[in-house]
Amino acid sequence: MIKDRLASVLGRRDEEPNIQLAQEIVQNNDKSAIEELLHLIQGKQKDLQNDSIKVLYEIGETSPQLISAYWNDFMEALSCKNNRLQWGAMTALKTISLLEPDHIVNNLIKLENAAEQGSVITRDNYVAILTNLLSLSRYQELAFNAVIKQLLQCPTNQLAMYAELVSPKITSAYSKKFIETLSGRLDEIEKDSKRKRVEKVIKKKS
């Protein structure tokens, strides 16, 4: 059973067993193992949920096509009260966002709500999803508007990282609004090093 290979069942506090399991599942193209992991994230045992979502998004990092069909399971997990499962589900959705962009876009409000109410990691992965969508011409405008919303609302601590992440995907048509948004928040940034990073992004796009 896949469950017996998970870190918590093995009495381990590190993630190594989960990472190794993900690698094996990818190598063996083991779809039944993925089904078992999805069943476990829907269960009520927090440790098993945490381990299972870790294995699933590790699979997604290297072979997103193996988990892309289960996008709806990850969407449902966003509503879970288990914070680790919630941000893990957003991470899994990030890994498959270029394979399932239509489903991602159709559920963008749900993703945004999860990002607003969840942890910093949940928001980080939401912004990464939007960055992926920026590279698809049919969703570029929608993704850009969602990015601007995040750049206006996110804690200043995250602003430099988000600016650097999305900047390479911002086309000339959207540069002016992008620069204005970042410039408008410069005075809020208390840390000198982070302000300089944002200024560098502005200069590069100007």
PDB file of C-alpha atoms in Angstrom:
ATOM      1  CA  MET A   1       0.000   0.000   0.000  1.00  0.00           C
ATOM      2  CA  ILE A   2       1.146   3.506  -0.846  1.00  0.00           C
ATOM      3  CA  LYS A   3       0.014   4.723   2.573  1.00  0.00           C
ATOM      4  CA  ASP A   4       2.692   2.598   4.251  1.00  0.00           C
ATOM      5  CA  ARG A   5       5.406   4.455   2.320  1.00  0.00           C
ATOM      6  CA  LEU A   6       4.466   7.914   3.593  1.00  0.00           C
ATOM      7  CA  ALA A   7       6.788   9.763   5.979  1.00  0.00           C
ATOM      8  CA  SER A   8       4.360   9.983   8.916  1.00  0.00           C
ATOM      9  CA  VAL A   9       3.507   6.255   8.749  1.00  0.00           C
ATOM     10  CA  LEU A  10       7.232   5.483   8.727  1.00  0.00           C
ATOM     11  CA  GLY A  11       7.674   7.680  11.810  1.00  0.00           C
ATOM     12  CA  ARG A  12       9.810  10.165   9.891  1.00  0.00           C
ATOM     13  CA  ARG A  13       9.702  13.918  10.422  1.00  0.00           C
ATOM     14  CA  ASP A  14      11.488  14.782   7.169  1.00  0.00           C
ATOM     15  CA  GLU A  15      10.077  14.748   3.627  1.00  0.00           C
ATOM     16  CA  GLU A  16      12.614  12.396   2.050  1.00  0.00           C
ATOM     17  CA  PRO A  17      10.344   9.303   1.944  1.00  0.00           C
ATOM     18  CA  ASN A  18       7.621  11.389   0.255  1.00  0.00           C
ATOM     19  CA  ILE A  19      10.042  12.778  -2.333  1.00  0.00           C
ATOM     20  CA  GLN A  20      11.414   9.295  -3.082  1.00  0.00           C
ATOM     21  CA  LEU A  21       7.891   7.925  -3.423  1.00  0.00           C
ATOM     22  CA  ALA A  22       7.006  10.687  -5.897  1.00  0.00           C
ATOM     23  CA  GLN A  23      10.074   9.833  -7.986  1.00  0.00           C
ATOM     24  CA  GLU A  24       9.131   6.137  -8.067  1.00  0.00           C
ATOM     25  CA  ILE A  25       5.539   6.882  -9.053  1.00  0.00           C
ATOM     26  CA  VAL A  26       6.799   9.030 -11.941  1.00  0.00           C
ATOM     27  CA  GLN A  27       9.284   6.368 -13.078  1.00  0.00           C
ATOM     28  CA  ASN A  28       6.623   3.642 -12.985  1.00  0.00           C
ATOM     29  CA  ASN A  29       3.829   5.822 -14.394  1.00  0.00           C
ATOM     30  CA  ASP A  30       1.833   4.465 -11.456  1.00  0.00           C
ATOM     31  CA  LYS A  31      -1.678   5.874 -11.853  1.00  0.00           C
ATOM     32  CA  SER A  32      -3.204   3.621  -9.195  1.00  0.00           C
ATOM     33  CA  ALA A  33      -0.765   5.101  -6.651  1.00  0.00           C
ATOM     34  CA  ILE A  34      -1.939   8.590  -7.612  1.00  0.00           C
ATOM     35  CA  GLU A  35      -5.565   7.512  -7.133  1.00  0.00           C
ATOM     36  CA  GLU A  36      -4.697   6.221  -3.655  1.00  0.00           C
ATOM     37  CA  LEU A  37      -2.985   9.498  -2.740  1.00  0.00           C
ATOM     38  CA  LEU A  38      -6.026  11.460  -3.915  1.00  0.00           C
ATOM     39  CA  HIS A  39      -8.228   9.255  -1.757  1.00  0.00           C
ATOM     40  CA  LEU A  40      -5.983  10.010   1.240  1.00  0.00           C
ATOM     41  CA  ILE A  41      -6.180  13.800   0.806  1.00  0.00           C
ATOM     42  CA  GLN A  42      -9.960  13.444   0.974  1.00  0.00           C
ATOM     43  CA  GLY A  43      -9.700  11.529   4.256  1.00  0.00           C
ATOM     44  CA  LYS A  44      -9.661  12.927   7.771  1.00  0.00           C
ATOM     45  CA  GLN A  45      -6.142  12.074   8.929  1.00  0.00           C
ATOM     46  CA  LYS A  46      -4.124  15.275   8.777  1.00  0.00           C
ATOM     47  CA  ASP A  47      -0.692  13.611   8.651  1.00  0.00           C
ATOM     48  CA  LEU A  48      -1.751  11.443   5.710  1.00  0.00           C
ATOM     49  CA  GLN A  49      -3.281  14.450   3.949  1.00  0.00           C
ATOM     50  CA  ASN A  50      -0.046  16.401   4.400  1.00  0.00           C
ATOM     51  CA  ASP A  51       2.189  13.606   3.136  1.00  0.00           C
ATOM     52  CA  SER A  52      -0.093  12.759   0.218  1.00  0.00           C
ATOM     53  CA  ILE A  53      -0.356  16.309  -1.110  1.00  0.00           C
ATOM     54  CA  LYS A  54       3.431  16.625  -0.856  1.00  0.00           C
ATOM     55  CA  VAL A  55       3.888  13.491  -2.998  1.00  0.00           C
ATOM     56  CA  LEU A  56       1.283  14.722  -5.488  1.00  0.00           C
ATOM     57  CA  TYR A  57       2.806  18.137  -6.081  1.00  0.00           C
ATOM     58  CA  GLU A  58       6.305  16.630  -6.253  1.00  0.00           C
ATOM     59  CA  ILE A  59       4.945  14.416  -9.059  1.00  0.00           C
ATOM     60  CA  GLY A  60       3.509  17.548 -10.676  1.00  0.00           C
ATOM     61  CA  GLU A  61       6.862  19.330 -10.583  1.00  0.00           C
ATOM     62  CA  THR A  62       8.473  16.715 -12.837  1.00  0.00           C
ATOM     63  CA  SER A  63       5.534  15.096 -14.675  1.00  0.00           C
ATOM     64  CA  PRO A  64       2.501  17.386 -14.506  1.00  0.00           C
ATOM     65  CA  GLN A  65       0.646  15.303 -17.091  1.00  0.00           C
ATOM     66  CA  LEU A  66       0.334  12.498 -14.520  1.00  0.00           C
ATOM     67  CA  ILE A  67      -1.807  14.615 -12.186  1.00  0.00           C
ATOM     68  CA  SER A  68      -3.405  17.170 -14.535  1.00  0.00           C
ATOM     69  CA  ALA A  69      -6.660  15.205 -14.923  1.00  0.00           C
ATOM     70  CA  TYR A  70      -7.259  15.563 -11.176  1.00  0.00           C
ATOM     71  CA  TRP A  71      -7.412  19.372 -11.212  1.00  0.00           C
ATOM     72  CA  ASN A  72     -10.858  19.326  -9.610  1.00  0.00           C
ATOM     73  CA  ASP A  73      -9.604  17.325  -6.613  1.00  0.00           C
ATOM     74  CA  PHE A  74      -7.020  20.041  -5.991  1.00  0.00           C
ATOM     75  CA  MET A  75      -9.649  22.768  -6.410  1.00  0.00           C
ATOM     76  CA  GLU A  76     -11.784  21.083  -3.759  1.00  0.00           C
ATOM     77  CA  ALA A  77      -8.805  20.778  -1.407  1.00  0.00           C
ATOM     78  CA  LEU A  78      -8.423  24.585  -1.473  1.00  0.00           C
ATOM     79  CA  SER A  79     -11.490  24.785   0.774  1.00  0.00           C
ATOM     80  CA  CYS A  80      -9.994  22.475   3.384  1.00  0.00           C
ATOM     81  CA  LYS A  81      -9.308  23.859   6.856  1.00  0.00           C
ATOM     82  CA  ASN A  82      -5.958  22.057   6.908  1.00  0.00           C
ATOM     83  CA  ASN A  83      -3.592  24.870   5.892  1.00  0.00           C
ATOM     84  CA  ARG A  84      -0.865  22.474   4.700  1.00  0.00           C
ATOM     85  CA  LEU A  85      -3.316  20.733   2.400  1.00  0.00           C
ATOM     86  CA  GLN A  86      -4.640  24.061   1.150  1.00  0.00           C
ATOM     87  CA  TRP A  87      -1.294  25.504   0.087  1.00  0.00           C
ATOM     88  CA  GLY A  88      -0.179  22.092  -1.161  1.00  0.00           C
ATOM     89  CA  ALA A  89      -3.232  22.001  -3.433  1.00  0.00           C
ATOM     90  CA  MET A  90      -2.387  25.470  -4.783  1.00  0.00           C
ATOM     91  CA  THR A  91       1.162  24.226  -5.435  1.00  0.00           C
ATOM     92  CA  ALA A  92      -0.213  21.219  -7.323  1.00  0.00           C
ATOM     93  CA  LEU A  93      -2.454  23.526  -9.386  1.00  0.00           C
ATOM     94  CA  LYS A  94       0.585  25.655 -10.201  1.00  0.00           C
ATOM     95  CA  THR A  95       2.377  22.623 -11.636  1.00  0.00           C
ATOM     96  CA  ILE A  96      -0.532  21.816 -13.984  1.00  0.00           C
ATOM     97  CA  SER A  97      -1.653  25.364 -14.818  1.00  0.00           C
ATOM     98  CA  LEU A  98      -0.188  25.317 -18.323  1.00  0.00           C
ATOM     99  CA  LEU A  99      -1.812  21.955 -19.058  1.00  0.00           C
ATOM    100  CA  GLU A 100      -5.250  22.897 -17.708  1.00  0.00           C
ATOM    101  CA  PRO A 101      -5.476  26.675 -18.227  1.00  0.00           C
ATOM    102  CA  ASP A 102      -9.183  26.657 -19.116  1.00  0.00           C
ATOM    103  CA  HIS A 103     -10.127  24.973 -15.836  1.00  0.00           C
ATOM    104  CA  ILE A 104      -7.774  27.263 -13.917  1.00  0.00           C
ATOM    105  CA  VAL A 105      -9.312  30.391 -15.466  1.00  0.00           C
ATOM    106  CA  ASN A 106     -12.869  29.149 -14.904  1.00  0.00           C
ATOM    107  CA  ASN A 107     -12.045  28.833 -11.199  1.00  0.00           C
ATOM    108  CA  LEU A 108      -9.911  31.962 -10.866  1.00  0.00           C
ATOM    109  CA  ILE A 109     -12.193  33.583  -8.265  1.00  0.00           C
ATOM    110  CA  LYS A 110     -11.925  30.478  -6.095  1.00  0.00           C
ATOM    111  CA  LEU A 111      -8.124  30.582  -6.415  1.00  0.00           C
ATOM    112  CA  GLU A 112      -8.036  34.277  -5.593  1.00  0.00           C
ATOM    113  CA  ASN A 113     -10.210  33.779  -2.498  1.00  0.00           C
ATOM    114  CA  ALA A 114      -7.951  30.968  -1.305  1.00  0.00           C
ATOM    115  CA  ALA A 115      -4.913  33.220  -1.829  1.00  0.00           C
ATOM    116  CA  GLU A 116      -6.525  36.078   0.103  1.00  0.00           C
ATOM    117  CA  GLN A 117      -7.560  33.888   3.032  1.00  0.00           C
ATOM    118  CA  GLY A 118      -4.654  31.438   3.059  1.00  0.00           C
ATOM    119  CA  SER A 119      -1.008  31.492   4.002  1.00  0.00           C
ATOM    120  CA  VAL A 120       1.831  33.359   2.292  1.00  0.00           C
ATOM    121  CA  ILE A 121       2.740  30.138   0.449  1.00  0.00           C
ATOM    122  CA  THR A 122      -0.817  29.863  -0.893  1.00  0.00           C
ATOM    123  CA  ARG A 123      -0.547  33.388  -2.294  1.00  0.00           C
ATOM    124  CA  ASP A 124       2.964  32.753  -3.658  1.00  0.00           C
ATOM    125  CA  ASN A 125       1.703  29.815  -5.681  1.00  0.00           C
ATOM    126  CA  TYR A 126      -1.365  31.730  -6.862  1.00  0.00           C
ATOM    127  CA  VAL A 127       0.912  34.468  -8.234  1.00  0.00           C
ATOM    128  CA  ALA A 128       3.020  31.757  -9.890  1.00  0.00           C
ATOM    129  CA  ILE A 129      -0.161  30.409 -11.556  1.00  0.00           C
ATOM    130  CA  LEU A 130      -0.978  33.905 -12.854  1.00  0.00           C
ATOM    131  CA  THR A 131       2.583  34.200 -14.160  1.00  0.00           C
ATOM    132  CA  ASN A 132       2.072  31.003 -16.148  1.00  0.00           C
ATOM    133  CA  LEU A 133      -1.209  32.326 -17.548  1.00  0.00           C
ATOM    134  CA  LEU A 134       0.549  35.520 -18.684  1.00  0.00           C
ATOM    135  CA  SER A 135       2.426  33.444 -21.254  1.00  0.00           C
ATOM    136  CA  LEU A 136      -0.857  32.402 -22.932  1.00  0.00           C
ATOM    137  CA  SER A 137      -2.072  35.140 -25.287  1.00  0.00           C
ATOM    138  CA  ARG A 138      -5.789  34.327 -24.877  1.00  0.00           C
ATOM    139  CA  TYR A 139      -5.571  34.776 -21.110  1.00  0.00           C
ATOM    140  CA  GLN A 140      -2.920  37.483 -20.968  1.00  0.00           C
ATOM    141  CA  GLU A 141      -5.238  40.402 -20.188  1.00  0.00           C
ATOM    142  CA  LEU A 142      -7.197  38.487 -17.559  1.00  0.00           C
ATOM    143  CA  ALA A 143      -3.986  37.277 -15.896  1.00  0.00           C
ATOM    144  CA  PHE A 144      -2.428  40.737 -16.007  1.00  0.00           C
ATOM    145  CA  ASN A 145      -5.420  42.333 -14.267  1.00  0.00           C
ATOM    146  CA  ALA A 146      -5.292  39.627 -11.579  1.00  0.00           C
ATOM    147  CA  VAL A 147      -1.536  40.215 -11.173  1.00  0.00           C
ATOM    148  CA  ILE A 148      -2.065  43.972 -10.741  1.00  0.00           C
ATOM    149  CA  LYS A 149      -4.645  43.252  -8.048  1.00  0.00           C
ATOM    150  CA  GLN A 150      -2.076  41.138  -6.175  1.00  0.00           C
ATOM    151  CA  LEU A 151       0.683  43.731  -6.582  1.00  0.00           C
ATOM    152  CA  LEU A 152      -1.637  46.376  -5.124  1.00  0.00           C
ATOM    153  CA  GLN A 153      -2.804  44.252  -2.192  1.00  0.00           C
ATOM    154  CA  CYS A 154       0.062  41.942  -1.246  1.00  0.00           C
ATOM    155  CA  PRO A 155       2.211  42.621   1.837  1.00  0.00           C
ATOM    156  CA  THR A 156       5.248  44.744   0.953  1.00  0.00           C
ATOM    157  CA  ASN A 157       7.384  41.807   2.106  1.00  0.00           C
ATOM    158  CA  GLN A 158       6.247  39.836  -0.944  1.00  0.00           C
ATOM    159  CA  LEU A 159       6.192  42.696  -3.447  1.00  0.00           C
ATOM    160  CA  ALA A 160       9.790  42.453  -4.683  1.00  0.00           C
ATOM    161  CA  MET A 161       9.540  38.697  -5.211  1.00  0.00           C
ATOM    162  CA  TYR A 162       6.259  38.989  -7.125  1.00  0.00           C
ATOM    163  CA  ALA A 163       7.550  41.879  -9.236  1.00  0.00           C
ATOM    164  CA  GLU A 164      10.646  39.865 -10.191  1.00  0.00           C
ATOM    165  CA  LEU A 165       8.569  36.760 -10.910  1.00  0.00           C
ATOM    166  CA  VAL A 166       6.059  38.354 -13.277  1.00  0.00           C
ATOM    167  CA  SER A 167       8.328  40.971 -14.879  1.00  0.00           C
ATOM    168  CA  PRO A 168       9.748  38.724 -17.671  1.00  0.00           C
ATOM    169  CA  LYS A 169       6.181  37.905 -18.784  1.00  0.00           C
ATOM    170  CA  ILE A 170       4.963  41.527 -18.916  1.00  0.00           C
ATOM    171  CA  THR A 171       4.759  42.614 -22.549  1.00  0.00           C
ATOM    172  CA  SER A 172       5.256  46.203 -23.735  1.00  0.00           C
ATOM    173  CA  ALA A 173       1.462  46.699 -23.955  1.00  0.00           C
ATOM    174  CA  TYR A 174       1.194  46.265 -20.188  1.00  0.00           C
ATOM    175  CA  SER A 175       4.510  47.794 -19.058  1.00  0.00           C
ATOM    176  CA  LYS A 176       3.119  51.266 -18.260  1.00  0.00           C
ATOM    177  CA  LYS A 177       0.440  49.993 -15.859  1.00  0.00           C
ATOM    178  CA  PHE A 178       2.929  47.540 -14.302  1.00  0.00           C
ATOM    179  CA  ILE A 179       5.482  50.307 -13.662  1.00  0.00           C
ATOM    180  CA  GLU A 180       2.813  52.668 -12.272  1.00  0.00           C
ATOM    181  CA  THR A 181       1.549  49.990  -9.882  1.00  0.00           C
ATOM    182  CA  LEU A 182       5.012  49.214  -8.512  1.00  0.00           C
ATOM    183  CA  SER A 183       6.032  52.894  -8.334  1.00  0.00           C
ATOM    184  CA  GLY A 184       2.904  53.655  -6.333  1.00  0.00           C
ATOM    185  CA  ARG A 185       3.986  51.271  -3.585  1.00  0.00           C
ATOM    186  CA  LEU A 186       7.669  52.184  -3.279  1.00  0.00           C
ATOM    187  CA  ASP A 187       7.120  54.488  -0.289  1.00  0.00           C
ATOM    188  CA  GLU A 188       5.439  51.651   1.628  1.00  0.00           C
ATOM    189  CA  ILE A 189       8.500  49.401   1.467  1.00  0.00           C
ATOM    190  CA  GLU A 190      10.457  49.766   4.688  1.00  0.00           C
ATOM    191  CA  LYS A 191      13.337  47.423   3.881  1.00  0.00           C
ATOM    192  CA  ASP A 192      15.948  49.170   1.781  1.00  0.00           C
ATOM    193  CA  SER A 193      17.063  45.974   0.055  1.00  0.00           C
ATOM    194  CA  LYS A 194      13.499  45.117  -1.016  1.00  0.00           C
ATOM    195  CA  ARG A 195      12.819  48.636  -2.273  1.00  0.00           C
ATOM    196  CA  LYS A 196      15.975  48.481  -4.399  1.00  0.00           C
ATOM    197  CA  ARG A 197      14.828  45.185  -5.909  1.00  0.00           C
ATOM    198  CA  VAL A 198      11.495  46.732  -6.923  1.00  0.00           C
ATOM    199  CA  GLU A 199      13.284  49.822  -8.309  1.00  0.00           C
ATOM    200  CA  LYS A 200      15.505  47.525 -10.368  1.00  0.00           C
ATOM    201  CA  VAL A 201      12.427  45.826 -11.895  1.00  0.00           C
ATOM    202  CA  ILE A 202      10.908  49.249 -12.693  1.00  0.00           C
ATOM    203  CA  LYS A 203      14.128  50.434 -14.335  1.00  0.00           C
ATOM    204  CA  LYS A 204      14.378  47.282 -16.430  1.00  0.00           C
ATOM    205  CA  LYS A 205      10.807  47.630 -17.731  1.00  0.00           C
ATOM    206  CA  SER A 206      11.051  51.395 -18.367  1.00  0.00           C
TER     207      SER A 206
END
